[in-house]
GROMACS .gro file of C-alpha atoms in nm:
model
  502
    1UNK     CA    1   4.827  15.253  11.113
    2UNK     CA    2   4.733  14.942  11.314
    3UNK     CA    3   4.386  14.807  11.235
    4UNK     CA    4   4.144  14.679  11.503
    5UNK     CA    5   3.851  14.435  11.509
    6UNK     CA    6   3.610  14.312  11.773
    7UNK     CA    7   3.702  13.966  11.904
    8UNK     CA    8   3.466  13.671  11.928
    9UNK     CA    9   3.536  13.311  12.020
   10UNK     CA   10   3.500  13.061  11.737
   11UNK     CA   11   3.491  12.773  11.987
   12UNK     CA   12   3.696  12.577  11.735
   13UNK     CA   13   3.968  12.360  11.890
   14UNK     CA   14   4.286  12.374  11.683
   15UNK     CA   15   4.491  12.223  11.968
   16UNK     CA   16   4.808  12.431  12.017
   17UNK     CA   17   4.797  12.612  11.683
   18UNK     CA   18   4.653  12.965  11.721
   19UNK     CA   19   4.409  13.040  11.438
   20UNK     CA   20   4.218  13.359  11.357
   21UNK     CA   21   3.909  13.373  11.133
   22UNK     CA   22   3.819  13.684  10.932
   23UNK     CA   23   3.547  13.764  10.680
   24UNK     CA   24   3.666  13.791  10.321
   25UNK     CA   25   3.519  14.146  10.304
   26UNK     CA   26   3.687  14.253  10.628
   27UNK     CA   27   3.846  14.597  10.592
   28UNK     CA   28   4.155  14.477  10.778
   29UNK     CA   29   4.212  14.197  10.528
   30UNK     CA   30   4.183  14.443  10.241
   31UNK     CA   31   4.396  14.721  10.390
   32UNK     CA   32   4.671  14.490  10.515
   33UNK     CA   33   4.665  14.246  10.224
   34UNK     CA   34   4.586  13.948  10.447
   35UNK     CA   35   4.493  13.622  10.268
   36UNK     CA   36   4.425  13.266  10.378
   37UNK     CA   37   4.721  13.114  10.566
   38UNK     CA   38   4.879  13.457  10.630
   39UNK     CA   39   5.058  13.479  10.963
   40UNK     CA   40   4.912  13.768  11.164
   41UNK     CA   41   5.023  13.935  11.485
   42UNK     CA   42   4.734  14.006  11.725
   43UNK     CA   43   4.786  14.255  12.010
   44UNK     CA   44   4.544  14.277  12.301
   45UNK     CA   45   4.634  14.498  12.596
   46UNK     CA   46   4.972  14.372  12.719
   47UNK     CA   47   4.958  14.037  12.535
   48UNK     CA   48   5.027  13.933  12.179
   49UNK     CA   49   5.024  13.616  11.971
   50UNK     CA   50   5.090  13.519  11.612
   51UNK     CA   51   4.810  13.323  11.447
   52UNK     CA   52   4.733  13.170  11.109
   53UNK     CA   53   4.447  13.327  10.916
   54UNK     CA   54   4.150  13.130  10.784
   55UNK     CA   55   3.914  13.331  10.560
   56UNK     CA   56   3.536  13.298  10.599
   57UNK     CA   57   3.318  13.333  10.288
   58UNK     CA   58   3.023  13.569  10.248
   59UNK     CA   59   2.696  13.479  10.411
   60UNK     CA   60   2.870  13.275  10.679
   61UNK     CA   61   2.863  13.309  11.056
   62UNK     CA   62   3.119  13.589  11.097
   63UNK     CA   63   3.054  13.963  11.061
   64UNK     CA   64   3.290  14.179  10.854
   65UNK     CA   65   3.395  14.384  11.159
   66UNK     CA   66   3.478  14.081  11.376
   67UNK     CA   67   3.770  13.841  11.414
   68UNK     CA   68   3.706  13.498  11.562
   69UNK     CA   69   3.979  13.320  11.756
   70UNK     CA   70   4.039  12.949  11.800
   71UNK     CA   71   4.021  12.809  12.152
   72UNK     CA   72   4.399  12.817  12.197
   73UNK     CA   73   4.431  13.171  12.058
   74UNK     CA   74   4.149  13.299  12.281
   75UNK     CA   75   4.313  13.148  12.589
   76UNK     CA   76   4.663  13.267  12.500
   77UNK     CA   77   4.541  13.629  12.468
   78UNK     CA   78   4.320  13.609  12.774
   79UNK     CA   79   4.045  13.755  12.557
   80UNK     CA   80   3.702  13.852  12.689
   81UNK     CA   81   3.374  13.930  12.515
   82UNK     CA   82   3.379  14.291  12.398
   83UNK     CA   83   3.756  14.315  12.353
   84UNK     CA   84   3.903  14.474  12.044
   85UNK     CA   85   4.247  14.371  11.921
   86UNK     CA   86   4.499  14.516  11.679
   87UNK     CA   87   4.611  14.317  11.374
   88UNK     CA   88   4.937  14.359  11.186
   89UNK     CA   89   5.206  14.178  10.992
   90UNK     CA   90   5.463  14.017  11.224
   91UNK     CA   91   5.834  14.044  11.169
   92UNK     CA   92   5.974  13.738  10.988
   93UNK     CA   93   6.085  13.474  11.241
   94UNK     CA   94   6.457  13.482  11.310
   95UNK     CA   95   6.467  13.103  11.288
   96UNK     CA   96   6.337  13.078  10.930
   97UNK     CA   97   6.687  13.096  10.782
   98UNK     CA   98   6.812  12.841  11.036
   99UNK     CA   99   6.540  12.591  10.944
  100UNK     CA  100   6.623  12.643  10.578
  101UNK     CA  101   6.994  12.589  10.651
  102UNK     CA  102   6.919  12.267  10.841
  103UNK     CA  103   6.702  12.144  10.555
  104UNK     CA  104   7.004  12.183  10.327
  105UNK     CA  105   7.225  11.981  10.561
  106UNK     CA  106   7.405  12.250  10.759
  107UNK     CA  107   7.487  12.202  11.129
  108UNK     CA  108   7.318  12.419  11.391
  109UNK     CA  109   7.465  12.531  11.722
  110UNK     CA  110   7.302  12.586  12.060
  111UNK     CA  111   7.207  12.946  11.975
  112UNK     CA  112   7.041  12.831  11.652
  113UNK     CA  113   6.832  12.568  11.826
  114UNK     CA  114   6.745  12.813  12.105
  115UNK     CA  115   6.613  13.056  11.845
  116UNK     CA  116   6.400  12.787  11.682
  117UNK     CA  117   6.262  12.678  12.020
  118UNK     CA  118   6.187  13.039  12.119
  119UNK     CA  119   6.008  13.111  11.790
  120UNK     CA  120   5.813  12.785  11.830
  121UNK     CA  121   5.688  12.883  12.174
  122UNK     CA  122   5.600  13.233  12.052
  123UNK     CA  123   5.396  13.077  11.768
  124UNK     CA  124   5.612  13.261  11.516
  125UNK     CA  125   5.643  12.938  11.317
  126UNK     CA  126   5.356  12.789  11.120
  127UNK     CA  127   5.289  12.417  11.113
  128UNK     CA  128   5.459  12.411  10.771
  129UNK     CA  129   5.771  12.563  10.927
  130UNK     CA  130   5.764  12.312  11.212
  131UNK     CA  131   5.710  12.022  10.971
  132UNK     CA  132   6.012  12.140  10.771
  133UNK     CA  133   6.223  12.151  11.089
  134UNK     CA  134   6.107  11.809  11.209
  135UNK     CA  135   6.173  11.660  10.866
  136UNK     CA  136   6.516  11.824  10.840
  137UNK     CA  137   6.609  11.656  11.170
  138UNK     CA  138   6.458  11.315  11.086
  139UNK     CA  139   6.652  10.993  11.084
  140UNK     CA  140   7.017  11.053  11.174
  141UNK     CA  141   7.037  11.414  11.056
  142UNK     CA  142   7.126  11.544  11.405
  143UNK     CA  143   7.476  11.459  11.521
  144UNK     CA  144   7.577  11.425  11.885
  145UNK     CA  145   7.671  11.790  11.934
  146UNK     CA  146   7.344  11.904  11.775
  147UNK     CA  147   7.146  11.664  11.990
  148UNK     CA  148   7.306  11.802  12.307
  149UNK     CA  149   7.243  12.158  12.186
  150UNK     CA  150   6.877  12.088  12.103
  151UNK     CA  151   6.823  11.908  12.434
  152UNK     CA  152   6.965  12.200  12.634
  153UNK     CA  153   6.762  12.452  12.433
  154UNK     CA  154   6.440  12.258  12.492
  155UNK     CA  155   6.507  12.216  12.865
  156UNK     CA  156   6.605  12.578  12.923
  157UNK     CA  157   6.295  12.711  12.748
  158UNK     CA  158   6.070  12.586  13.029
  159UNK     CA  159   6.069  12.550  13.403
  160UNK     CA  160   6.274  12.296  13.599
  161UNK     CA  161   6.151  12.114  13.908
  162UNK     CA  162   6.389  12.127  14.204
  163UNK     CA  163   6.378  11.845  14.458
  164UNK     CA  164   6.670  11.967  14.666
  165UNK     CA  165   6.930  11.706  14.758
  166UNK     CA  166   6.695  11.411  14.709
  167UNK     CA  167   6.773  11.127  14.471
  168UNK     CA  168   6.502  11.133  14.203
  169UNK     CA  169   6.445  10.817  13.999
  170UNK     CA  170   6.280  10.804  13.659
  171UNK     CA  171   6.232  10.563  13.367
  172UNK     CA  172   6.135  10.589  13.006
  173UNK     CA  173   6.066  10.348  12.722
  174UNK     CA  174   6.167  10.457  12.372
  175UNK     CA  175   5.847  10.296  12.245
  176UNK     CA  176   5.752  10.094  11.942
  177UNK     CA  177   5.607   9.804  12.140
  178UNK     CA  178   5.227   9.807  12.173
  179UNK     CA  179   5.088   9.738  12.519
  180UNK     CA  180   5.421   9.783  12.698
  181UNK     CA  181   5.255   9.979  12.978
  182UNK     CA  182   5.504   9.904  13.256
  183UNK     CA  183   5.536  10.261  13.388
  184UNK     CA  184   5.234  10.273  13.623
  185UNK     CA  185   5.348   9.946  13.780
  186UNK     CA  186   5.711  10.059  13.810
  187UNK     CA  187   5.616  10.393  13.964
  188UNK     CA  188   5.393  10.221  14.219
  189UNK     CA  189   5.669   9.977  14.318
  190UNK     CA  190   5.946  10.237  14.338
  191UNK     CA  191   5.732  10.482  14.536
  192UNK     CA  192   5.627  10.199  14.768
  193UNK     CA  193   5.998  10.134  14.825
  194UNK     CA  194   6.032  10.487  14.961
  195UNK     CA  195   6.197  10.659  14.664
  196UNK     CA  196   6.097  10.977  14.481
  197UNK     CA  197   5.970  10.913  14.127
  198UNK     CA  198   5.780  11.215  13.987
  199UNK     CA  199   5.688  11.058  13.653
  200UNK     CA  200   5.584  11.286  13.370
  201UNK     CA  201   5.475  11.118  13.049
  202UNK     CA  202   5.371  11.207  12.697
  203UNK     CA  203   5.060  11.121  12.507
  204UNK     CA  204   5.087  10.884  12.212
  205UNK     CA  205   5.283  10.995  11.907
  206UNK     CA  206   5.284  10.689  11.679
  207UNK     CA  207   5.135  10.431  11.919
  208UNK     CA  208   4.776  10.339  12.019
  209UNK     CA  209   4.839  10.484  12.367
  210UNK     CA  210   5.099  10.671  12.565
  211UNK     CA  211   5.141  10.637  12.940
  212UNK     CA  212   4.951  10.963  12.994
  213UNK     CA  213   4.663  10.835  12.776
  214UNK     CA  214   4.642  10.510  12.973
  215UNK     CA  215   4.676  10.675  13.312
  216UNK     CA  216   4.409  10.931  13.224
  217UNK     CA  217   4.137  10.666  13.213
  218UNK     CA  218   4.219  10.588  13.579
  219UNK     CA  219   4.298  10.931  13.726
  220UNK     CA  220   4.345  11.296  13.627
  221UNK     CA  221   4.685  11.361  13.469
  222UNK     CA  222   4.668  11.730  13.366
  223UNK     CA  223   4.823  11.862  13.685
  224UNK     CA  224   5.019  12.185  13.719
  225UNK     CA  225   5.359  12.200  13.891
  226UNK     CA  226   5.216  12.290  14.231
  227UNK     CA  227   4.969  12.000  14.224
  228UNK     CA  228   5.241  11.760  14.106
  229UNK     CA  229   5.461  11.864  14.398
  230UNK     CA  230   5.178  11.809  14.645
  231UNK     CA  231   5.120  11.457  14.511
  232UNK     CA  232   5.489  11.365  14.520
  233UNK     CA  233   5.540  11.508  14.868
  234UNK     CA  234   5.242  11.306  14.989
  235UNK     CA  235   5.302  10.975  14.807
  236UNK     CA  236   5.659  10.981  14.672
  237UNK     CA  237   5.547  10.946  14.312
  238UNK     CA  238   5.303  11.061  14.048
  239UNK     CA  239   5.192  10.974  13.693
  240UNK     CA  240   5.103  11.294  13.511
  241UNK     CA  241   5.098  11.440  13.161
  242UNK     CA  242   5.406  11.654  13.104
  243UNK     CA  243   5.234  11.883  12.855
  244UNK     CA  244   5.065  12.089  13.125
  245UNK     CA  245   5.380  12.157  13.323
  246UNK     CA  246   5.592  12.373  13.089
  247UNK     CA  247   5.872  12.118  13.120
  248UNK     CA  248   6.046  12.134  12.782
  249UNK     CA  249   5.730  12.298  12.642
  250UNK     CA  250   5.850  12.312  12.282
  251UNK     CA  251   5.845  11.932  12.270
  252UNK     CA  252   5.465  11.923  12.266
  253UNK     CA  253   5.466  12.148  11.958
  254UNK     CA  254   5.714  11.917  11.784
  255UNK     CA  255   5.513  11.608  11.885
  256UNK     CA  256   5.196  11.765  11.748
  257UNK     CA  257   5.364  11.785  11.406
  258UNK     CA  258   5.540  11.447  11.434
  259UNK     CA  259   5.216  11.262  11.509
  260UNK     CA  260   5.051  11.300  11.164
  261UNK     CA  261   5.389  11.257  10.993
  262UNK     CA  262   5.415  10.923  11.178
  263UNK     CA  263   5.791  10.911  11.211
  264UNK     CA  264   6.058  10.961  11.474
  265UNK     CA  265   6.405  11.112  11.464
  266UNK     CA  266   6.687  10.965  11.671
  267UNK     CA  267   6.818  11.306  11.774
  268UNK     CA  268   6.475  11.451  11.845
  269UNK     CA  269   6.374  11.137  12.035
  270UNK     CA  270   6.679  11.175  12.261
  271UNK     CA  271   6.622  11.550  12.301
  272UNK     CA  272   6.253  11.495  12.378
  273UNK     CA  273   6.315  11.230  12.642
  274UNK     CA  274   6.618  11.375  12.818
  275UNK     CA  275   6.510  11.740  12.814
  276UNK     CA  276   6.198  11.637  13.005
  277UNK     CA  277   6.388  11.411  13.245
  278UNK     CA  278   6.633  11.688  13.327
  279UNK     CA  279   6.351  11.944  13.357
  280UNK     CA  280   6.159  11.712  13.593
  281UNK     CA  281   6.460  11.709  13.825
  282UNK     CA  282   6.558  11.345  13.771
  283UNK     CA  283   6.901  11.237  13.891
  284UNK     CA  284   6.895  10.867  13.794
  285UNK     CA  285   6.719  10.757  13.474
  286UNK     CA  286   6.658  10.410  13.330
  287UNK     CA  287   6.587  10.388  12.955
  288UNK     CA  288   6.405  10.078  12.829
  289UNK     CA  289   6.483   9.990  12.468
  290UNK     CA  290   6.271   9.706  12.324
  291UNK     CA  291   6.449   9.555  12.023
  292UNK     CA  292   6.270   9.358  11.753
  293UNK     CA  293   6.218   9.340  11.376
  294UNK     CA  294   5.895   9.543  11.391
  295UNK     CA  295   5.972   9.754  11.700
  296UNK     CA  296   6.100  10.112  11.686
  297UNK     CA  297   6.454   9.983  11.751
  298UNK     CA  298   6.491   9.697  11.505
  299UNK     CA  299   6.838   9.554  11.565
  300UNK     CA  300   7.115   9.520  11.822
  301UNK     CA  301   7.322   9.762  11.615
  302UNK     CA  302   7.048  10.024  11.618
  303UNK     CA  303   7.006   9.977  11.994
  304UNK     CA  304   7.377  10.025  12.046
  305UNK     CA  305   7.381  10.346  11.840
  306UNK     CA  306   7.076  10.488  12.019
  307UNK     CA  307   7.219  10.384  12.355
  308UNK     CA  308   7.546  10.563  12.285
  309UNK     CA  309   7.357  10.881  12.191
  310UNK     CA  310   7.135  10.862  12.500
  311UNK     CA  311   7.433  10.799  12.728
  312UNK     CA  312   7.644  11.082  12.586
  313UNK     CA  313   7.363  11.337  12.599
  314UNK     CA  314   7.261  11.218  12.947
  315UNK     CA  315   7.619  11.264  13.067
  316UNK     CA  316   7.632  11.613  12.917
  317UNK     CA  317   7.319  11.701  13.116
  318UNK     CA  318   7.453  11.552  13.439
  319UNK     CA  319   7.216  11.254  13.450
  320UNK     CA  320   7.308  10.911  13.587
  321UNK     CA  321   7.165  10.710  13.300
  322UNK     CA  322   7.137  10.333  13.252
  323UNK     CA  323   7.006  10.131  12.958
  324UNK     CA  324   6.779   9.828  12.969
  325UNK     CA  325   6.758   9.623  12.647
  326UNK     CA  326   6.437   9.420  12.631
  327UNK     CA  327   6.262   9.183  12.392
  328UNK     CA  328   6.065   9.377  12.130
  329UNK     CA  329   5.950   9.087  11.913
  330UNK     CA  330   5.581   9.107  12.006
  331UNK     CA  331   5.331   9.325  12.194
  332UNK     CA  332   5.325   9.309  12.573
  333UNK     CA  333   5.015   9.221  12.770
  334UNK     CA  334   4.682   9.186  12.595
  335UNK     CA  335   4.552   9.538  12.547
  336UNK     CA  336   4.652   9.805  12.294
  337UNK     CA  337   4.466  10.129  12.361
  338UNK     CA  338   4.425  10.340  12.678
  339UNK     CA  339   4.146  10.155  12.861
  340UNK     CA  340   4.255   9.810  12.744
  341UNK     CA  341   4.609   9.874  12.869
  342UNK     CA  342   4.471  10.014  13.195
  343UNK     CA  343   4.285   9.687  13.255
  344UNK     CA  344   4.616   9.500  13.212
  345UNK     CA  345   4.796   9.733  13.454
  346UNK     CA  346   4.530   9.688  13.721
  347UNK     CA  347   4.531   9.310  13.675
  348UNK     CA  348   4.906   9.300  13.746
  349UNK     CA  349   4.886   9.537  14.044
  350UNK     CA  350   4.594   9.339  14.189
  351UNK     CA  351   4.777   9.007  14.139
  352UNK     CA  352   4.484   8.870  13.941
  353UNK     CA  353   4.521   8.505  13.833
  354UNK     CA  354   4.472   8.600  13.468
  355UNK     CA  355   4.709   8.902  13.475
  356UNK     CA  356   4.944   8.913  13.174
  357UNK     CA  357   5.260   8.737  13.286
  358UNK     CA  358   5.484   8.914  13.036
  359UNK     CA  359   5.374   9.259  13.154
  360UNK     CA  360   5.431   9.160  13.517
  361UNK     CA  361   5.779   9.020  13.443
  362UNK     CA  362   5.886   9.327  13.244
  363UNK     CA  363   5.764   9.566  13.511
  364UNK     CA  364   5.953   9.373  13.779
  365UNK     CA  365   6.269   9.371  13.567
  366UNK     CA  366   6.253   9.747  13.517
  367UNK     CA  367   6.155   9.829  13.876
  368UNK     CA  368   6.437   9.606  14.001
  369UNK     CA  369   6.691   9.770  13.771
  370UNK     CA  370   6.576  10.116  13.879
  371UNK     CA  371   6.597  10.026  14.249
  372UNK     CA  372   6.950   9.897  14.187
  373UNK     CA  373   7.042  10.239  14.041
  374UNK     CA  374   6.962  10.421  14.365
  375UNK     CA  375   7.263  10.529  14.574
  376UNK     CA  376   7.363  10.281  14.844
  377UNK     CA  377   7.153  10.002  14.689
  378UNK     CA  378   7.283   9.647  14.720
  379UNK     CA  379   7.351   9.546  14.360
  380UNK     CA  380   7.129   9.269  14.225
  381UNK     CA  381   6.872   9.285  14.506
  382UNK     CA  382   6.634   9.524  14.335
  383UNK     CA  383   6.418   9.271  14.154
  384UNK     CA  384   6.355   9.062  14.464
  385UNK     CA  385   6.253   9.374  14.651
  386UNK     CA  386   6.029   9.483  14.366
  387UNK     CA  387   5.855   9.144  14.358
  388UNK     CA  388   5.801   9.150  14.734
  389UNK     CA  389   5.638   9.494  14.712
  390UNK     CA  390   5.413   9.378  14.427
  391UNK     CA  391   5.318   9.043  14.582
  392UNK     CA  392   5.243   9.196  14.923
  393UNK     CA  393   4.993   9.443  14.780
  394UNK     CA  394   5.209   9.742  14.877
  395UNK     CA  395   5.245   9.849  14.513
  396UNK     CA  396   4.869   9.830  14.454
  397UNK     CA  397   4.804  10.036  14.766
  398UNK     CA  398   5.059  10.295  14.659
  399UNK     CA  399   4.910  10.316  14.310
  400UNK     CA  400   4.562  10.375  14.448
  401UNK     CA  401   4.700  10.638  14.686
  402UNK     CA  402   4.868  10.817  14.395
  403UNK     CA  403   4.542  10.809  14.197
  404UNK     CA  404   4.356  10.952  14.496
  405UNK     CA  405   4.614  11.227  14.540
  406UNK     CA  406   4.588  11.319  14.171
  407UNK     CA  407   4.212  11.362  14.193
  408UNK     CA  408   4.055  11.020  14.241
  409UNK     CA  409   4.056  10.673  14.086
  410UNK     CA  410   3.829  10.591  13.791
  411UNK     CA  411   3.749  10.244  13.665
  412UNK     CA  412   3.849  10.195  13.299
  413UNK     CA  413   3.557  10.150  13.062
  414UNK     CA  414   3.491   9.904  12.781
  415UNK     CA  415   3.406   9.966  12.417
  416UNK     CA  416   3.051   9.939  12.290
  417UNK     CA  417   3.159   9.780  11.960
  418UNK     CA  418   3.363   9.459  11.959
  419UNK     CA  419   3.439   9.188  11.704
  420UNK     CA  420   3.676   8.891  11.692
  421UNK     CA  421   3.934   8.825  11.423
  422UNK     CA  422   3.972   8.451  11.374
  423UNK     CA  423   4.247   8.221  11.248
  424UNK     CA  424   4.215   8.155  10.872
  425UNK     CA  425   4.365   7.809  10.918
  426UNK     CA  426   4.513   7.584  11.184
  427UNK     CA  427   4.873   7.642  11.286
  428UNK     CA  428   5.118   7.779  11.535
  429UNK     CA  429   5.155   8.153  11.589
  430UNK     CA  430   5.513   8.237  11.490
  431UNK     CA  431   5.516   8.620  11.464
  432UNK     CA  432   5.319   8.938  11.536
  433UNK     CA  433   5.388   9.259  11.344
  434UNK     CA  434   5.401   9.534  11.608
  435UNK     CA  435   5.350   9.816  11.362
  436UNK     CA  436   5.052   9.666  11.180
  437UNK     CA  437   4.870   9.555  11.494
  438UNK     CA  438   4.928   9.903  11.638
  439UNK     CA  439   4.787  10.061  11.322
  440UNK     CA  440   4.474   9.847  11.350
  441UNK     CA  441   4.429   9.968  11.708
  442UNK     CA  442   4.467  10.329  11.595
  443UNK     CA  443   4.219  10.286  11.310
  444UNK     CA  444   3.972  10.154  11.567
  445UNK     CA  445   3.998  10.493  11.739
  446UNK     CA  446   4.283  10.465  11.990
  447UNK     CA  447   4.407  10.672  12.164
  448UNK     CA  448   4.150  10.942  12.087
  449UNK     CA  449   3.868  10.707  12.182
  450UNK     CA  450   3.980  10.580  12.521
  451UNK     CA  451   3.813  10.237  12.514
  452UNK     CA  452   3.913  10.162  12.154
  453UNK     CA  453   4.198   9.939  12.040
  454UNK     CA  454   4.296   9.575  12.011
  455UNK     CA  455   4.291   9.296  12.266
  456UNK     CA  456   4.519   9.002  12.188
  457UNK     CA  457   4.388   8.656  12.270
  458UNK     CA  458   4.698   8.454  12.171
  459UNK     CA  459   5.075   8.464  12.220
  460UNK     CA  460   5.366   8.362  11.999
  461UNK     CA  461   5.410   7.986  12.022
  462UNK     CA  462   5.039   7.913  12.075
  463UNK     CA  463   4.879   7.636  11.866
  464UNK     CA  464   4.528   7.701  11.736
  465UNK     CA  465   4.254   7.560  11.522
  466UNK     CA  466   4.097   7.717  11.217
  467UNK     CA  467   3.839   7.973  11.327
  468UNK     CA  468   3.989   8.019  11.674
  469UNK     CA  469   3.985   8.387  11.788
  470UNK     CA  470   4.321   8.563  11.747
  471UNK     CA  471   4.234   8.912  11.870
  472UNK     CA  472   3.941   9.143  11.932
  473UNK     CA  473   3.876   9.483  11.776
  474UNK     CA  474   3.728   9.736  12.019
  475UNK     CA  475   3.570  10.060  11.897
  476UNK     CA  476   3.327  10.319  12.027
  477UNK     CA  477   3.144  10.367  11.695
  478UNK     CA  478   3.031  10.125  11.423
  479UNK     CA  479   3.213  10.332  11.160
  480UNK     CA  480   3.550  10.305  11.334
  481UNK     CA  481   3.497   9.933  11.391
  482UNK     CA  482   3.424   9.881  11.021
  483UNK     CA  483   3.725  10.092  10.920
  484UNK     CA  484   3.964   9.894  11.142
  485UNK     CA  485   3.809   9.562  11.034
  486UNK     CA  486   3.850   9.644  10.666
  487UNK     CA  487   4.217   9.724  10.717
  488UNK     CA  488   4.274   9.413  10.929
  489UNK     CA  489   4.114   9.189  10.666
  490UNK     CA  490   4.320   9.349  10.389
  491UNK     CA  491   4.653   9.279  10.558
  492UNK     CA  492   4.863   8.965  10.552
  493UNK     CA  493   5.131   8.908  10.810
  494UNK     CA  494   4.974   9.095  11.104
  495UNK     CA  495   4.983   8.758  11.282
  496UNK     CA  496   5.181   8.481  11.112
  497UNK     CA  497   5.060   8.122  11.145
  498UNK     CA  498   5.248   7.814  11.040
  499UNK     CA  499   5.053   7.592  10.798
  500UNK     CA  500   5.015   7.299  11.033
  501UNK     CA  501   5.018   7.219  11.400
  502UNK     CA  502   5.318   7.011  11.499
   0.00000   0.00000   0.00000
């Protein structure tokens, strides 16, 4: 017999993980044998979900005849006050044996990955299951055939945008380089050139900010497919968060687990990027791969291997894909964190005298390369055209028009808490550790706190005196500032100074 309980909203945000809360004396828990962390099927009218149980102790806020749902569970069921739902044990997920097989080194086919993706979207898999899958695929544990199979499974699980016979341009950076926020500038230039570039972006996984995080401080990014289409039809381009569009929707579940694990998988990176590009309707895609000793891609050999995998999977999906190898030795621009990076983007678009020259140059290189990819383009002319569109103000105007179409432009804010980190001795700056400086920015609160992060005040090659400011910590609370400062002061090699000025 199926047991029922009255539903209440816990108002607890568990992000995408559905959670149900029950009292330890609840008759359903006792009759069904439910315990903490049990997976439970919840049926309400014509909808159902599978949620993880958290047990509430006696004397707490929940009655014995009630079940409280997390924000995501409440929304997924379409629950209303006064509803009663049925609770039961779900059938074991079909993909459990496949995840176990992958963990032991077996190869999965397209059907296997499709089953895992389907169970992920149905919330049949717990976070422990997803963590096991992500870990089993980490590093180079997915071969080319598996990567193609996973990419297709992820793409086919969601909707695909159709732009008819139009050429649709897109670009993506594999990441690992703090501050490399070229995308808003590239989109503005390419759209100003008259091309379609419906750019969907992710939030940060292991970095202080993703493109969606940075763009969100300037304009709304959580658009649905209909709103995205309206923006692109009006302006030729957009800059939106892909998580609200059901384009490769399983990827957001994988990213949610990857973020605290703080690692990337080559195969899953390729599947994540290209499933979304194909789902967004892209026809021509440029992949930027920064290469440096502390970037995500650390060597020319690693770049070549990743490039081969991207190219082969792109070809299998029918994409015209090109690679752009860039310098990944040091961060780009000055800011690391959503608002700080947004200030850099606006400075470049507005042709400000103090705009970061490296960010401007990279954006022009990428925009030029992307324009050269378009059918009937005159090879080698793209960069000159991109520079003309930026210098004339056409790119700035297009960016502001895109912001307006997405819901209105907002000026990026600044952090309430700031402190300078100074040079311990005189010398020349010879290296910056991308990973450590990014970690400092994250400890300061980025990207969760939009104005938090790091602002660089020096570049590699600069000479400086003892006590000269190297970078600023920005935080929204004193506690986060102190936390980031303590880490920064405990580290050696974040910025490397020679012992003497030549």
